[in-house]
Tab-separated table of C-alpha atoms in Angstrom:
chain	number	residue	atom	x	y	z
L	967	MET	CA	22.113	-6.282	8.020
L	968	SER	CA	25.437	-5.721	5.819
L	969	ALA	CA	24.020	-7.675	3.087
L	970	LEU	CA	21.147	-5.112	2.640
L	971	LEU	CA	23.357	-2.111	2.424
L	972	ALA	CA	24.554	-2.800	-1.030
L	973	GLY	CA	23.590	-1.007	-4.150
L	974	GLY	CA	24.108	-1.386	-7.917
L	975	PRO	CA	22.283	-4.333	-9.544
L	976	LEU	CA	19.645	-6.015	-8.051
L	977	GLU	CA	20.847	-8.383	-5.163
L	978	THR	CA	18.992	-11.412	-4.448
L	979	LEU	CA	19.177	-13.271	-1.254
L	980	SER	CA	17.818	-17.010	-1.217
L	981	GLY	CA	18.228	-19.910	1.366
L	982	GLU	CA	20.228	-19.390	4.443
L	983	ALA	CA	21.155	-15.934	3.303
L	984	ALA	CA	17.552	-14.961	3.125
L	985	VAL	CA	16.962	-16.324	6.725
L	986	GLU	CA	19.800	-14.347	8.145
L	987	ALA	CA	18.674	-11.125	6.423
L	988	LEU	CA	15.185	-11.592	7.721
L	989	ALA	CA	16.506	-11.933	11.304
L	990	GLY	CA	18.230	-8.979	10.807
L	991	LEU	CA	15.079	-7.071	9.556
L	992	ARG	CA	13.147	-8.300	12.419
L	993	THR	CA	15.690	-6.505	14.759
L	994	GLU	CA	15.069	-3.310	12.933
L	995	LEU	CA	11.176	-3.642	12.600
L	996	LEU	CA	11.254	-4.203	16.577
L	997	ALA	CA	13.475	-1.382	17.076
L	998	ASP	CA	11.206	0.924	14.845
L	999	ARG	CA	13.904	1.480	12.211
L	1000	LEU	CA	12.039	-0.254	9.476
L	1001	VAL	CA	8.764	0.975	7.773
L	1002	PRO	CA	6.581	-2.147	6.671
L	1003	TYR	CA	5.129	-1.460	2.960
L	1004	LEU	CA	2.059	-3.777	2.923
L	1005	GLY	CA	0.662	-5.130	-0.296
L	1006	PRO	CA	-2.735	-7.009	-0.881
L	1007	GLU	CA	-1.000	-10.454	-1.150
L	1008	LEU	CA	-0.932	-10.308	2.701
L	1009	LEU	CA	-4.614	-10.841	2.533
L	1010	ALA	CA	-4.146	-14.573	1.364
L	1011	LEU	CA	-1.643	-15.433	4.163
L	1012	GLU	CA	-4.409	-17.701	5.917
L	1013	GLY	CA	-6.725	-18.689	2.828
L	1014	LYS	CA	-8.919	-17.034	0.327
L	1015	PRO	CA	-9.432	-13.456	0.947
L	1016	SER	CA	-12.997	-11.989	1.330
L	1017	VAL	CA	-11.966	-9.108	-0.840
L	1018	PRO	CA	-10.087	-8.629	-4.031
L	1019	ALA	CA	-6.337	-8.997	-3.537
L	1020	SER	CA	-5.028	-7.319	-6.875
L	1021	PRO	CA	-5.926	-4.353	-9.313
L	1022	GLU	CA	-6.909	-7.241	-11.636
L	1023	GLU	CA	-9.281	-8.734	-9.309
L	1024	ILE	CA	-10.800	-5.406	-8.804
L	1025	ALA	CA	-11.110	-4.984	-12.289
L	1026	ALA	CA	-12.914	-8.292	-12.872
L	1027	ALA	CA	-15.393	-7.544	-9.848
L	1028	LEU	CA	-16.209	-4.278	-11.324
L	1029	GLN	CA	-16.663	-5.704	-14.913
L	1030	LYS	CA	-19.340	-8.065	-13.470
L	1031	ARG	CA	-21.304	-4.943	-12.236
L	1032	VAL	CA	-20.803	-2.859	-15.253
L	1033	PRO	CA	-19.992	-3.955	-18.826
L	1034	VAL	CA	-16.877	-2.395	-20.124
L	1035	PRO	CA	-14.992	-2.348	-23.726
L	1036	GLY	CA	-12.804	-5.353	-24.194
L	1037	ARG	CA	-9.803	-3.115	-24.717
L	1038	ILE	CA	-9.659	-1.901	-21.044
L	1039	ARG	CA	-10.725	-5.255	-19.537
L	1040	GLY	CA	-8.421	-6.431	-16.680
L	1041	ASN	CA	-7.090	-2.709	-16.091
L	1042	MET	CA	-8.429	-1.530	-12.961
L	1043	TRP	CA	-7.653	2.158	-13.431
L	1044	ALA	CA	-9.042	2.411	-16.697
L	1045	VAL	CA	-12.169	0.183	-15.826
L	1046	ALA	CA	-12.764	2.583	-12.749
L	1047	GLN	CA	-12.473	5.671	-15.409
L	1048	TYR	CA	-14.913	4.166	-17.587
L	1049	ILE	CA	-17.703	3.746	-14.929
L	1050	GLU	CA	-16.893	7.144	-13.672
L	1051	SER	CA	-17.116	8.742	-16.823
L	1052	ARG	CA	-20.409	6.881	-18.104
L	1053	ARG	CA	-22.151	6.226	-14.684
L	1054	HIS	CA	-20.844	9.323	-12.375
L	1055	ARG	CA	-18.447	9.135	-9.433
L	1056	ARG	CA	-21.252	8.155	-7.050
L	1057	THR	CA	-21.550	4.898	-8.897
L	1058	LEU	CA	-18.179	4.247	-8.825
L	1059	LYS	CA	-17.902	4.755	-5.167
L	1060	LYS	CA	-20.845	2.521	-4.513
L	1061	LEU	CA	-19.334	-0.156	-6.526
L	1062	MET	CA	-15.988	-0.083	-4.705
L	1063	ALA	CA	-17.810	-0.238	-1.390
L	1064	GLU	CA	-19.514	-3.477	-2.633
L	1065	VAL	CA	-16.504	-5.086	-3.946
L	1066	PHE	CA	-14.793	-4.549	-0.395
L	1067	ALA	CA	-17.744	-5.429	1.733
L	1068	GLY	CA	-16.130	-8.447	3.022
L	1069	GLU	CA	-15.369	-8.370	6.667
L	1070	PRO	CA	-11.618	-7.801	7.344
L	1071	ARG	CA	-10.013	-11.014	8.646
L	1072	PRO	CA	-6.714	-10.166	10.260
L	1073	SER	CA	-3.849	-12.739	9.824
L	1074	ALA	CA	-1.490	-13.504	12.570
L	1075	PHE	CA	1.087	-11.299	10.999
L	1076	HIS	CA	-1.471	-8.559	10.929
L	1077	ARG	CA	-1.829	-8.814	14.653
L	1078	PHE	CA	1.744	-9.090	15.154
L	1079	LEU	CA	2.175	-5.747	13.405
L	1080	ALA	CA	-0.625	-4.152	15.007
L	1081	GLN	CA	1.316	-4.690	18.412
L	1082	LEU	CA	4.357	-2.918	17.464
L	1083	SER	CA	5.152	0.379	18.408
L	1084	LEU	CA	5.976	1.596	15.087
L	1085	SER	CA	6.368	5.129	13.999
L	1086	LEU	CA	5.070	4.651	10.503
L	1087	VAL	CA	3.149	1.740	8.317
L	1088	VAL	CA	2.237	2.111	4.747
L	1089	ASP	CA	-0.644	0.014	3.582
L	1090	SER	CA	-0.874	0.236	-0.135
L	1091	TRP	CA	-4.411	-1.520	-0.437
L	1092	TYR	CA	-7.995	-0.264	0.052
L	1093	ASP	CA	-9.115	-2.822	2.724
L	1094	GLY	CA	-8.930	-2.046	6.453
L	1095	THR	CA	-7.382	-5.436	7.529
L	1096	LEU	CA	-4.444	-3.889	9.574
L	1097	ALA	CA	-6.594	-1.221	10.987
L	1098	ALA	CA	-9.059	-3.980	12.223
L	1099	ALA	CA	-5.897	-5.779	13.920
L	1100	MET	CA	-5.139	-2.468	15.635
L	1101	VAL	CA	-8.652	-2.051	16.920
L	1102	GLU	CA	-8.510	-5.727	18.108
L	1103	ALA	CA	-5.021	-4.729	19.836
L	1104	GLY	CA	-6.876	-1.790	21.833
L	1105	ARG	CA	-4.508	0.758	20.012
L	1106	ASP	CA	-5.703	4.510	20.811
L	1107	ASP	CA	-2.370	6.056	19.490
L	1108	VAL	CA	-3.185	5.553	15.505
L	1109	ALA	CA	-3.606	8.115	12.940
L	1110	ASP	CA	-5.030	6.606	9.880
L	1111	LEU	CA	-4.016	8.970	6.819
L	1112	GLN	CA	-5.753	8.169	3.994
L	1113	GLY	CA	-4.977	9.560	0.408
L	1114	MET	CA	-7.975	10.884	-1.428
L	1115	SER	CA	-8.913	11.863	-4.983
L	1116	ARG	CA	-8.833	15.979	-5.266
L	1117	ALA	CA	-10.583	15.470	-8.657
L	1118	ALA	CA	-13.571	13.743	-6.938
L	1119	ILE	CA	-13.958	16.483	-4.289
L	1120	GLY	CA	-12.800	19.498	-5.855
L	1121	GLU	CA	-10.916	20.615	-2.838
L	1122	ASP	CA	-7.312	21.614	-1.918
L	1123	ARG	CA	-6.729	18.569	0.123
L	1124	TRP	CA	-4.566	15.586	-0.740
L	1125	TYR	CA	-5.632	13.206	2.144
L	1126	ASN	CA	-8.177	12.494	5.311
L	1127	ALA	CA	-6.771	11.972	8.777
L	1128	PHE	CA	-9.042	9.517	10.913
L	1129	ASP	CA	-8.545	7.697	14.215
L	1130	LEU	CA	-9.329	3.995	14.467
L	1131	THR	CA	-13.192	4.835	15.028
L	1132	GLY	CA	-13.380	6.730	12.087
L	1133	SER	CA	-13.484	10.162	13.338
L	1134	VAL	CA	-11.641	12.924	12.054
L	1135	THR	CA	-8.292	13.770	13.618
L	1136	GLU	CA	-4.876	15.301	12.866
L	1137	PRO	CA	-1.584	13.208	13.154
L	1138	SER	CA	0.413	13.684	16.631
L	1139	ALA	CA	3.870	13.756	17.209
L	1140	THR	CA	3.831	10.197	18.569
L	1141	GLY	CA	2.172	7.149	18.153
L	1142	THR	CA	1.706	5.437	14.640
L	1143	LEU	CA	0.937	6.838	11.396
L	1144	LEU	CA	-0.864	4.406	9.074
L	1145	TYR	CA	-0.475	5.811	5.766
L	1146	ARG	CA	-2.824	4.458	3.069
L	1147	PRO	CA	-1.793	6.377	0.050
L	1148	HIS	CA	-4.583	4.998	-2.377
L	1149	GLY	CA	-7.135	5.828	0.364
L	1150	GLY	CA	-9.518	3.384	1.980
L	1151	ILE	CA	-12.724	2.118	1.872
L	1152	GLN	CA	-13.796	2.851	5.187
L	1153	PRO	CA	-14.843	5.412	6.954
L	1154	VAL	CA	-15.699	7.465	3.690
L	1155	GLY	CA	-14.441	5.372	0.672
L	1156	ASP	CA	-12.607	8.706	-1.034
L	1157	VAL	CA	-9.904	6.309	-2.738
L	1158	LEU	CA	-7.799	6.939	-5.793
L	1159	VAL	CA	-8.755	4.293	-8.243
L	1160	SER	CA	-9.588	5.803	-11.561
L	1161	ASP	CA	-7.085	7.356	-14.161
L	1162	SER	CA	-8.776	10.781	-13.366
L	1163	ASP	CA	-7.920	10.328	-9.831
L	1164	TYR	CA	-4.243	10.172	-10.381
L	1165	VAL	CA	-3.904	13.145	-12.783
L	1166	GLU	CA	-3.233	15.801	-10.144
L	1167	ALA	CA	-1.294	13.466	-7.822
L	1168	LEU	CA	1.231	12.277	-10.611
L	1169	THR	CA	1.385	15.888	-11.532
L	1170	GLU	CA	2.735	16.729	-8.248
L	1171	ILE	CA	4.152	13.783	-6.654
L	1172	ASP	CA	7.725	14.282	-7.989
L	1173	ILE	CA	7.785	17.474	-5.527
L	1174	GLN	CA	6.071	15.288	-2.650
L	1175	THR	CA	3.203	17.488	-2.197
L	1176	PRO	CA	0.540	14.534	-1.985
L	1177	ILE	CA	2.502	12.867	0.765
L	1178	PRO	CA	1.729	14.143	4.134
L	1179	GLU	CA	4.312	16.026	5.792
L	1180	ALA	CA	4.411	13.675	8.836
L	1181	VAL	CA	5.104	10.720	6.761
L	1182	ARG	CA	8.112	12.492	4.993
L	1183	GLU	CA	9.331	13.399	8.454
L	1184	ARG	CA	9.295	9.854	9.706
L	1185	ARG	CA	10.590	7.806	6.703
L	1186	ALA	CA	13.685	10.196	6.896
L	1187	THR	CA	15.432	8.113	9.221
L	1188	ARG	CA	14.086	4.586	8.228
L	1189	GLY	CA	14.285	1.890	5.614
L	1190	PHE	CA	11.415	0.223	4.154
L	1191	LEU	CA	10.324	-3.541	4.036
L	1192	PHE	CA	7.931	-4.393	1.214
L	1193	LEU	CA	5.666	-7.250	2.047
L	1194	GLY	CA	2.876	-8.694	-0.183
L	1195	CYS	CA	3.551	-6.062	-2.809
L	1196	ARG	CA	3.666	-6.246	-6.593
L	1197	PHE	CA	5.034	-3.207	-8.998
L	1198	HIS	CA	4.095	-4.773	-12.443
L	1199	ASP	CA	2.144	-1.269	-13.253
L	1200	GLN	CA	3.971	2.012	-13.536
L	1201	MET	CA	1.154	3.394	-11.320
L	1202	LEU	CA	2.210	1.120	-8.449
L	1203	ARG	CA	6.307	1.829	-9.144
L	1204	THR	CA	5.731	5.674	-9.362
L	1205	TYR	CA	4.032	5.835	-5.924
L	1206	ALA	CA	6.356	3.476	-4.104
L	1207	ARG	CA	9.332	5.266	-5.510
L	1208	GLN	CA	7.979	8.655	-4.390
L	1209	ILE	CA	7.039	7.435	-0.842
L	1210	ILE	CA	10.555	5.913	-0.164
L	1211	LYS	CA	12.188	9.137	-1.679
L	1212	ARG	CA	14.580	10.600	0.835
L	1213	SER	CA	14.400	7.909	3.286
L	1214	ALA	CA	17.534	6.605	4.896
L	1215	GLY	CA	17.209	2.816	3.977
L	1216	PRO	CA	18.161	0.236	3.683
L	1217	HIS	CA	15.374	-1.365	2.040
L	1218	ALA	CA	14.166	-4.858	1.187
L	1219	CYS	CA	11.373	-6.609	-0.602
L	1220	VAL	CA	10.169	-10.244	-0.115
L	1221	ALA	CA	8.840	-11.871	-3.174
L	1222	ASP	CA	9.274	-14.993	-5.353
L	1223	ALA	CA	12.061	-14.048	-7.670
L	1224	ALA	CA	10.882	-16.361	-10.485
L	1225	THR	CA	7.400	-14.437	-10.835
L	1226	LEU	CA	8.927	-10.960	-11.110
L	1227	THR	CA	8.610	-9.032	-14.423
L	1228	SER	CA	11.649	-7.384	-15.906
L	1229	ASN	CA	10.049	-3.785	-14.994
L	1230	GLU	CA	9.828	-5.016	-11.307
L	1231	GLN	CA	13.416	-6.331	-11.287
L	1232	ARG	CA	14.827	-2.827	-12.710
L	1233	PHE	CA	12.523	-1.097	-10.219
L	1234	LEU	CA	14.238	-2.797	-7.326
L	1235	ALA	CA	17.709	-2.679	-8.683
L	1236	ALA	CA	17.138	1.190	-9.177
L	1237	GLY	CA	15.768	1.731	-5.892
L	1238	ASN	CA	18.484	-0.067	-4.133
L	1239	ILE	CA	16.011	-2.730	-2.840
L	1240	VAL	CA	17.388	-6.139	-1.819
L	1241	LEU	CA	15.148	-8.963	-2.935
L	1242	ILE	CA	14.542	-11.637	-0.289
L	1243	ASP	CA	13.607	-14.558	-2.512
L	1244	MET	CA	11.273	-16.480	-0.409
L	1245	PRO	CA	7.372	-17.258	-0.098
L	1246	LEU	CA	5.632	-14.599	1.727
L	1247	VAL	CA	4.113	-17.063	4.214
L	1248	GLU	CA	7.453	-18.441	5.201
L	1249	ALA	CA	8.986	-14.974	5.279
L	1250	VAL	CA	6.523	-13.607	7.651
L	1251	ARG	CA	6.944	-16.263	10.056
L	1252	HIS	CA	10.627	-15.605	10.397
L	1253	LEU	CA	9.519	-11.852	10.896
L	1254	ALA	CA	7.063	-12.375	13.635
L	1255	GLY	CA	9.383	-15.016	15.389
């Protein structure tokens, strides 16, 4: 892990150095010293996913159902805001449920993660694939913390907490926290997706109010491993930056270096996040052993 402790300019590991780093990351993961931060690209590990696997795909799916102006096409947050403003929040919520109606199909890697005794997992997408894998594994010690839109409900709450049956619960001092900062389609679908959903959250996220205290406590002694994530939009970078804030590190991200935008490269460098330059499907094989 010594290669992952360096800061400064973006550090990129490839080839044998990447394989060696992943071996160290696997050790940290199994020892519960690393927090997996999961993105939608994990859904495509074993074939075409049954639900959208990027903000752009959500925008395309919503646009098929509701015509939107050309200037906002492809922008999930703006498309969702347009629908909410003109068709009401209930319509947007219904459409998001339709878009994510596909049955979750956990991959072998999802099942691997589901069996680990991790204190904290961050799932940055709306689907319930990892939760489904945890149900398959018979887990009964998981609290599913889902970010929610205060603008939508008009209440002074930042998140919902459920067990894996969908019943309301509270996080305990032990077990796994499955933290979904942008919300989840199941069981109630109070997701953050439109521009207005993020207004209050972004106003306070720098002081950490929207992030559950239990998440802040558990990240303090751990690093983060980004898998299947992209940070080509400011919203995604802002949330990730605040979620890993005040964590112990070190941090790493698996991605194809050739596909990263300059903003993504700057984000990783500024966060002292080492880039593991390797195809995701290959990297998860190393992590799962």
